[in-house]
Amino acid sequence: GYKLNLSGAAMDKLADAGFDPVYGARPLKRAIQVHIENPLAQKLLSGDLVPDSVIRIGVDNEKLVISNQWLISYAAVVTV
């Protein structure tokens, strides 16, 4: 599985993109699709995201950036 980590700056960027003075926060769903879901799907299909990792979404140069990092699991126990 994957874990998703959204930075505060990324949340602010999404809030700005998903707010309209007339419609309020209704456009937020579309902003999430365009800026998070679609790029994530492209990265998953291309193999850029490794299974069992943390997907980090942050902001760099005013753009949302998606990267991932391995999860280290210590759940395996060896008995002798």
XYZ file of N, CA and C in Angstrom:
240
model
N 0.818 -1.182 0.000
C 0.000 0.000 0.000
C 0.860 1.243 0.000
N 0.198 2.338 -0.111
C 0.849 3.640 -0.126
C 0.331 4.480 1.030
N 1.150 5.414 1.459
C 0.723 6.435 2.404
C 0.915 7.767 1.713
N -0.010 8.679 1.934
C 0.034 9.981 1.284
C 0.325 11.051 2.321
N 1.298 11.911 2.033
C 1.673 12.992 2.931
C 1.593 14.295 2.142
N 0.657 15.150 2.529
C 0.445 16.428 1.859
C 0.996 17.539 2.746
N 1.916 18.333 2.228
C 2.491 19.423 3.025
C 1.465 20.541 3.204
N 1.714 21.389 4.181
C 0.844 22.536 4.406
C 0.799 23.457 3.202
N 1.952 23.635 2.565
C 2.019 24.488 1.373
C 1.188 23.899 0.234
N 1.198 22.558 0.112
C 0.411 21.907 -0.928
C -1.088 22.066 -0.652
N -1.473 21.962 0.621
C -2.883 22.170 0.978
C -3.310 23.601 0.667
N -2.440 24.564 0.970
C -2.747 25.961 0.667
C -2.899 26.176 -0.837
N -2.012 25.562 -1.610
C -2.057 25.678 -3.071
C -3.362 25.099 -3.618
N -3.767 23.937 -3.096
C -5.032 23.334 -3.510
C -6.220 24.200 -3.114
N -6.175 24.750 -1.915
C -7.267 25.613 -1.453
C -7.396 26.837 -2.356
N -6.269 27.413 -2.748
C -6.310 28.567 -3.656
C -6.865 28.178 -5.022
N -6.419 27.042 -5.534
C -6.873 26.593 -6.853
C -8.339 26.163 -6.832
N -8.810 25.695 -5.679
C -10.166 25.157 -5.595
C -11.194 26.102 -5.025
N -10.851 27.373 -4.901
C -11.821 28.336 -4.365
C -12.234 29.324 -5.438
N -13.518 29.599 -5.485
C -14.056 30.577 -6.408
C -15.000 31.484 -5.613
N -14.882 32.806 -5.742
C -15.729 33.706 -4.953
C -17.227 33.478 -5.171
N -17.606 33.044 -6.361
C -19.022 32.818 -6.652
C -19.484 31.461 -6.130
N -18.700 30.414 -6.357
C -19.111 29.054 -6.023
C -18.529 28.539 -4.710
N -17.696 29.316 -4.063
C -17.098 28.885 -2.799
C -16.085 27.781 -3.034
N -16.201 26.687 -2.275
C -15.238 25.585 -2.367
C -15.693 24.479 -3.319
N -16.784 24.681 -4.027
C -17.265 23.632 -4.944
C -16.220 23.208 -5.980
N -15.425 24.119 -6.520
C -14.412 23.708 -7.501
C -13.253 22.908 -6.896
N -13.238 22.723 -5.578
C -12.136 22.009 -4.925
C -12.008 20.583 -5.431
N -13.133 19.906 -5.647
C -13.086 18.519 -6.144
C -12.341 18.458 -7.480
N -12.644 19.378 -8.358
C -11.978 19.407 -9.672
C -10.497 19.740 -9.518
N -10.158 20.648 -8.613
C -8.756 20.998 -8.380
C -7.981 19.783 -7.876
N -8.597 18.992 -6.985
C -7.951 17.774 -6.479
C -7.736 16.783 -7.616
N -8.741 16.643 -8.495
C -8.592 15.739 -9.646
C -7.439 16.170 -10.541
N -7.410 17.451 -10.882
C -6.422 17.964 -11.842
C -5.015 17.971 -11.260
N -4.880 18.405 -10.000
C -3.551 18.623 -9.431
C -3.001 17.452 -8.614
N -3.878 16.523 -8.177
C -3.419 15.394 -7.352
C -3.724 14.056 -8.029
N -5.009 13.770 -8.258
C -5.397 12.442 -8.749
C -4.816 12.103 -10.120
N -4.933 13.002 -11.079
C -4.427 12.712 -12.425
C -2.903 12.530 -12.453
N -2.124 13.437 -11.839
C -0.672 13.209 -11.816
C -0.277 11.944 -11.054
N -1.003 11.628 -9.967
C -0.712 10.396 -9.227
C -0.957 9.175 -10.104
N -2.072 9.174 -10.817
C -2.394 8.046 -11.701
C -1.317 7.880 -12.773
N -0.860 8.984 -13.345
C 0.186 8.910 -14.366
C 1.478 8.339 -13.790
N 1.841 8.770 -12.587
C 3.069 8.257 -11.959
C 2.930 6.780 -11.593
N 1.749 6.371 -11.120
C 1.530 4.958 -10.791
C 1.639 4.089 -12.039
N 0.994 4.516 -13.117
C 1.007 3.730 -14.350
C 2.395 3.673 -14.989
N 3.183 4.727 -14.820
C 4.520 4.745 -15.416
C 5.554 4.009 -14.556
N 5.163 3.639 -13.325
C 6.082 2.923 -12.445
C 6.993 3.820 -11.640
N 6.711 5.121 -11.643
C 7.546 6.068 -10.892
C 7.356 5.968 -9.380
N 6.216 5.460 -8.940
C 5.945 5.337 -7.510
C 6.124 3.891 -7.086
N 6.931 3.691 -6.086
C 7.285 2.360 -5.611
C 6.244 1.881 -4.595
N 5.763 0.627 -4.721
C 4.821 0.105 -3.718
C 5.420 0.161 -2.312
N 4.564 0.255 -1.320
C 4.962 0.346 0.089
C 5.855 1.548 0.340
N 5.443 2.689 -0.160
C 6.209 3.915 0.042
C 5.286 5.037 0.501
N 5.906 6.108 0.940
C 5.172 7.316 1.303
C 5.212 8.248 0.101
N 4.052 8.653 -0.363
C 3.975 9.600 -1.468
C 3.861 10.983 -0.852
N 4.824 11.817 -1.158
C 4.847 13.165 -0.601
C 4.439 14.165 -1.682
N 3.533 15.047 -1.298
C 3.097 16.093 -2.214
C 3.448 17.430 -1.572
N 4.270 18.178 -2.247
C 4.725 19.460 -1.746
C 4.667 20.506 -2.843
N 5.239 21.652 -2.582
C 5.259 22.746 -3.549
C 6.708 23.143 -3.810
N 7.029 23.292 -5.089
C 8.355 23.760 -5.491
C 8.161 24.694 -6.680
N 8.691 25.898 -6.581
C 8.525 26.894 -7.652
C 7.056 27.094 -8.019
N 6.212 27.195 -6.985
C 4.773 27.456 -7.147
C 4.011 26.324 -7.840
N 4.607 25.133 -7.946
C 3.924 23.986 -8.547
C 3.877 22.845 -7.549
N 2.814 22.032 -7.617
C 2.738 20.838 -6.783
C 3.710 19.800 -7.319
N 4.452 19.178 -6.413
C 5.456 18.185 -6.779
C 5.142 16.888 -6.041
N 5.169 15.785 -6.776
C 4.889 14.469 -6.198
C 6.178 13.659 -6.200
N 6.534 13.115 -5.030
C 7.715 12.261 -4.918
C 7.391 11.145 -3.942
N 8.256 10.141 -3.890
C 7.997 9.080 -2.915
C 9.254 8.645 -2.201
N 9.022 7.985 -1.071
C 10.113 7.537 -0.204
C 9.730 6.161 0.325
N 10.695 5.276 0.416
C 10.445 3.929 0.917
C 9.985 3.956 2.362
N 9.081 3.046 2.695
C 8.707 2.817 4.087
C 9.614 1.729 4.634
N 10.104 1.904 5.828
C 10.922 0.867 6.457
C 10.050 0.162 7.486
N 9.884 -1.129 7.301
C 9.017 -1.898 8.178
C 9.846 -2.837 9.041
N 9.592 -2.786 10.324
C 10.272 -3.676 11.255
C 9.308 -4.747 11.777
N 8.270 -5.040 11.005
C 7.239 -5.977 11.452
C 7.710 -7.421 11.412
N 8.660 -7.729 10.575
C 9.120 -9.113 10.450
C 9.981 -9.491 11.659
N 9.634 -10.583 12.260
C 10.388 -11.063 13.421
C 10.877 -12.473 13.090
N 12.149 -12.712 13.340
C 12.737 -14.034 13.078
C 12.900 -14.744 14.412
N 12.376 -15.960 14.476
C 12.559 -16.757 15.701
C 13.467 -17.923 15.388
N 14.276 -18.307 16.351
C 15.219 -19.393 16.154
C 14.813 -20.566 16.993
